[in-house]
Coordinates of N, CA and C in Angstrom, one line a residue:
X1 N 67.1 62.8 106.4 CA 65.7 62.3 106.3 C 64.4 63.1 105.9
X2 N 64.4 64.1 106.3 CA 62.9 64.6 105.8 C 63.1 64.9 104.5
X3 N 64.1 65.7 104.1 CA 64.4 65.9 102.4 C 64.5 64.2 101.6
X4 N 65.3 63.5 102.3 CA 65.6 62.6 101.0 C 65.4 61.5 102.3
X5 N 64.3 60.9 102.1 CA 64.0 59.5 103.2 C 64.5 58.7 102.5
X6 N 64.8 57.9 101.4 CA 65.4 57.1 100.9 C 66.5 56.1 101.3
X7 N 67.6 57.0 101.7 CA 68.4 55.9 102.4 C 67.8 55.5 103.5
X8 N 67.0 55.7 104.4 CA 66.3 55.1 106.0 C 65.2 53.9 105.5
X9 N 64.2 54.7 104.5 CA 63.5 54.0 103.8 C 63.8 52.6 103.3
X10 N 64.3 52.5 102.2 CA 65.2 51.0 101.9 C 66.6 51.0 101.2
X11 N 67.1 51.9 101.9 CA 68.5 51.6 102.1 C 69.4 52.1 100.5
X12 N 68.7 53.3 100.1 CA 69.3 53.7 98.8 C 70.6 54.1 99.1
X13 N 71.5 54.2 98.0 CA 73.1 54.0 98.2 C 72.9 55.8 97.3
X14 N 74.2 56.8 97.6 CA 74.3 57.5 96.9 C 76.0 57.7 97.7
X15 N 76.6 59.0 96.6 CA 77.8 59.1 96.8 C 77.7 60.7 97.1
X16 N 79.0 60.9 97.4 CA 78.9 62.7 97.8 C 80.3 62.9 97.0
X17 N 80.4 64.6 97.2 CA 81.8 65.2 96.6 C 81.5 66.3 97.1
X18 N 82.6 67.1 97.1 CA 83.0 68.2 98.1 C 82.2 69.2 96.8
X19 N 81.7 69.9 96.6 CA 81.2 70.9 95.7 C 82.1 72.4 95.6
X20 N 82.6 73.2 97.4 CA 82.6 74.2 97.4 C 83.9 74.5 97.3
X21 N 84.6 73.6 97.2 CA 86.3 74.0 96.7 C 87.1 73.0 96.3
X22 N 88.3 73.1 96.0 CA 89.1 72.0 95.7 C 90.0 71.5 96.8
X23 N 90.0 70.5 97.1 CA 91.1 69.8 98.3 C 92.5 69.3 97.7
X24 N 93.8 69.3 98.2 CA 94.6 68.9 97.9 C 94.9 67.8 98.9
X25 N 94.4 67.0 99.7 CA 94.6 66.4 101.2 C 94.0 64.8 100.2
X26 N 94.3 64.0 100.4 CA 93.9 62.4 100.6 C 92.9 62.3 100.7
X27 N 92.0 61.7 100.1 CA 90.3 61.3 100.5 C 90.6 60.2 102.1
X28 N 89.3 60.2 102.7 CA 89.1 59.4 103.9 C 87.8 59.0 103.9
X29 N 87.8 57.6 104.1 CA 85.8 57.4 103.8 C 85.3 58.0 105.1
X30 N 84.2 58.3 104.5 CA 83.3 59.3 105.3 C 81.9 59.0 105.5
X31 N 81.2 59.2 106.3 CA 79.8 58.9 106.6 C 79.5 60.2 106.1
X32 N 78.4 60.3 105.7 CA 77.4 61.8 105.6 C 76.0 61.4 106.6
X33 N 76.0 62.4 107.0 CA 74.9 62.4 108.1 C 73.1 63.4 107.8
X34 N 72.3 63.3 107.8 CA 71.3 63.9 107.9 C 71.2 65.3 109.5
X35 N 70.5 66.2 109.5 CA 70.4 67.6 110.0 C 69.4 66.5 111.3
X36 N 68.9 65.8 111.0 CA 68.2 65.3 112.4 C 69.0 64.3 113.2
X37 N 68.1 64.1 114.9 CA 69.1 63.4 115.4 C 68.6 62.0 115.2
X38 N 68.6 61.2 114.8 CA 67.9 60.0 114.5 C 68.9 59.2 114.1
X39 N 68.9 57.9 114.2 CA 70.0 57.0 114.2 C 70.1 56.5 112.9
X40 N 68.9 56.7 111.7 CA 68.5 56.1 110.7 C 68.9 57.2 109.4
X41 N 69.5 58.8 110.1 CA 69.4 59.6 109.4 C 70.8 59.9 108.9
X42 N 71.3 58.7 107.9 CA 72.1 58.7 107.0 C 72.2 59.0 105.7
X43 N 72.8 59.9 104.7 CA 72.3 60.4 103.7 C 73.4 59.6 102.3
X44 N 74.9 59.4 103.3 CA 75.5 58.8 102.3 C 76.5 57.9 103.7
X45 N 76.3 56.5 103.1 CA 76.7 55.7 104.4 C 78.3 55.3 104.1
X46 N 79.1 55.4 103.0 CA 80.3 55.3 102.8 C 80.7 56.1 101.6
X47 N 81.5 56.8 101.1 CA 82.1 57.3 100.6 C 83.6 58.5 100.8
X48 N 84.1 58.6 99.7 CA 85.6 59.4 99.7 C 85.4 60.2 100.1
X49 N 85.7 61.1 100.8 CA 85.6 62.7 101.0 C 87.1 63.6 101.6
X50 N 87.3 64.2 101.2 CA 88.6 64.9 101.6 C 89.1 65.1 103.4
X51 N 90.0 64.9 103.7 CA 90.6 64.2 105.6 C 90.2 65.9 105.9
X52 N 89.9 66.9 105.4 CA 89.7 68.3 106.1 C 88.6 69.2 105.5
X53 N 87.9 68.5 105.5 CA 86.1 68.4 105.0 C 85.8 69.4 106.5
X54 N 85.0 70.5 106.3 CA 84.4 70.8 108.0 C 83.1 71.5 107.8
X55 N 82.6 72.0 108.6 CA 81.1 71.8 108.6 C 80.6 73.4 107.5
X56 N 81.2 74.0 107.4 CA 80.6 74.8 106.1 C 81.0 74.5 104.8
X57 N 81.6 73.8 104.4 CA 82.1 73.4 103.4 C 80.3 72.3 102.7
X58 N 80.1 73.0 101.6 CA 79.1 72.4 100.5 C 79.4 70.9 100.0
X59 N 78.1 69.8 99.9 CA 78.7 68.4 99.7 C 77.4 68.4 98.5
X60 N 78.2 67.8 97.4 CA 76.5 67.5 96.4 C 76.8 66.4 96.1
X61 N 75.0 65.8 96.6 CA 75.1 64.5 96.3 C 74.0 64.5 95.1
X62 N 74.8 63.6 94.1 CA 74.1 63.6 92.9 C 73.0 62.8 92.8
X63 N 72.1 62.7 91.6 CA 71.0 61.9 91.4 C 69.9 61.6 92.5
X64 N 69.8 62.9 93.4 CA 69.0 62.7 94.5 C 67.4 62.7 93.4
X65 N 67.1 63.7 92.4 CA 66.1 63.8 91.8 C 64.7 64.0 92.5
X66 N 64.0 63.9 91.5 CA 62.5 64.4 91.6 C 61.8 63.5 92.5
X67 N 62.2 62.2 92.8 CA 61.5 61.7 93.9 C 61.6 61.5 94.9
X68 N 63.0 61.9 95.5 CA 63.1 62.8 96.5 C 62.7 63.8 97.5
X69 N 62.1 64.8 96.3 CA 61.3 66.2 96.6 C 59.6 65.3 96.9
X70 N 59.0 64.5 96.4 CA 58.0 64.1 96.4 C 57.5 63.5 97.6
X71 N 58.4 62.8 98.3 CA 58.7 62.0 99.0 C 59.0 62.9 100.2
X72 N 59.8 63.8 100.5 CA 60.2 65.2 101.1 C 58.9 65.8 102.5
X73 N 59.5 65.6 103.9 CA 58.5 65.8 104.3 C 58.9 67.2 105.1
X74 N 58.1 67.5 106.5 CA 58.6 68.7 107.3 C 58.7 68.0 108.5
X75 N 59.3 66.8 108.7 CA 59.4 66.1 109.5 C 60.6 67.3 110.5
X76 N 60.0 67.0 112.1 CA 60.6 67.8 113.0 C 60.5 69.6 112.6
X77 N 59.4 69.5 111.9 CA 59.2 70.9 111.6 C 60.3 71.6 111.3
X78 N 60.9 70.8 110.1 CA 62.1 71.9 109.1 C 61.4 72.3 107.5
X79 N 61.6 73.3 106.9 CA 61.3 72.9 106.0 C 62.0 72.2 104.8
X80 N 61.5 72.1 103.6 CA 62.0 71.5 102.5 C 62.8 72.6 101.9
X81 N 64.0 71.5 101.5 CA 64.8 72.6 100.7 C 64.7 72.9 99.3
X82 N 65.6 73.8 98.3 CA 65.5 74.1 96.8 C 65.8 72.7 96.2
X83 N 64.8 72.6 95.1 CA 65.0 72.1 94.2 C 66.3 72.8 93.3
X84 N 67.4 71.6 92.9 CA 68.2 72.5 91.8 C 68.8 71.8 91.1
X85 N 68.9 72.1 89.8 CA 69.5 71.7 88.5 C 70.5 71.5 87.7
X86 N 72.1 71.3 87.8 CA 73.0 72.0 87.7 C 73.6 71.1 86.1
X87 N 73.9 71.8 85.0 CA 74.1 71.1 83.7 C 75.2 72.5 83.3
X88 N 76.1 71.2 82.7 CA 77.5 72.0 82.1 C 77.9 73.2 82.6
X89 N 78.2 73.4 84.2 CA 78.2 74.8 84.9 C 77.3 75.5 85.6
X90 N 76.1 75.3 84.6 CA 75.1 76.3 84.7 C 73.7 76.1 86.0
X91 N 73.2 76.8 86.6 CA 72.5 76.4 87.8 C 71.2 76.5 87.5
X92 N 70.3 76.2 87.7 CA 69.0 76.4 87.7 C 68.2 75.9 88.8
X93 N 67.2 76.9 89.1 CA 66.7 76.8 90.6 C 65.0 75.9 89.8
X94 N 64.4 74.7 90.2 CA 63.8 74.8 89.9 C 62.4 74.7 90.7
X95 N 62.5 74.8 91.8 CA 62.1 74.8 93.2 C 62.7 75.8 94.4
X96 N 61.9 76.8 94.6 CA 62.7 77.5 95.5 C 62.5 76.8 97.2
X97 N 63.7 77.1 97.9 CA 63.5 76.5 99.5 C 61.9 76.7 99.9
X98 N 61.5 75.9 100.8 CA 60.3 76.3 101.4 C 60.9 77.1 103.0
X99 N 60.4 77.8 103.3 CA 60.5 79.2 104.2 C 59.7 78.9 105.4
X100 N 59.7 78.9 106.8 CA 58.8 78.9 108.2 C 57.6 79.5 107.8
X101 N 57.8 81.0 106.9 CA 56.4 81.3 106.5 C 55.5 80.8 105.7
X102 N 56.5 79.7 105.1 CA 55.1 78.9 104.4 C 54.7 78.2 105.2
X103 N 55.3 77.8 105.8 CA 55.3 76.5 106.7 C 54.3 77.2 107.7
X104 N 54.0 78.3 108.6 CA 53.0 78.8 109.1 C 51.8 79.1 108.3
X105 N 52.5 79.6 107.5 CA 50.7 79.8 106.5 C 49.8 79.1 106.2
X106 N 50.0 77.3 106.2 CA 48.9 76.4 106.9 C 48.4 75.9 107.6
X107 N 49.0 76.8 108.9 CA 48.5 76.5 109.6 C 47.4 77.3 110.8
X108 N 46.4 77.2 110.4 CA 45.2 78.4 110.4 C 44.9 78.6 112.0
X109 N 45.8 78.3 112.9 CA 45.9 78.7 114.5 C 47.3 79.5 114.8
X110 N 47.9 79.9 113.5 CA 48.6 80.9 113.7 C 48.6 82.3 113.6
X111 N 49.0 83.1 114.7 CA 48.6 84.5 114.3 C 49.9 85.5 114.1
X112 N 50.4 86.0 112.8 CA 50.8 86.7 112.7 C 51.6 88.0 113.2

């Protein structure tokens, strides 16, 4: 929701795939939700993912692109994620993840 508001704003539709490992299990219809306690924080409404997916697995949500980064916010005081590009198996960090220190540096009332 804070890093990709497009699904909650106007119903943008994405798909996801399991990126951290290969599963031999049959895929099941799944819903991917975000980290906010909001009913509208749905990243992918319906997609097929392996039935043995677990909290530590890495999912790839393709084609979120630069528009998501420009729309991102620090809602619930969460830092924005890194922007990553993957091409032919090579990963490039386009923009590093925001840190809590980055966020606090903008607060003139914060004393470190």
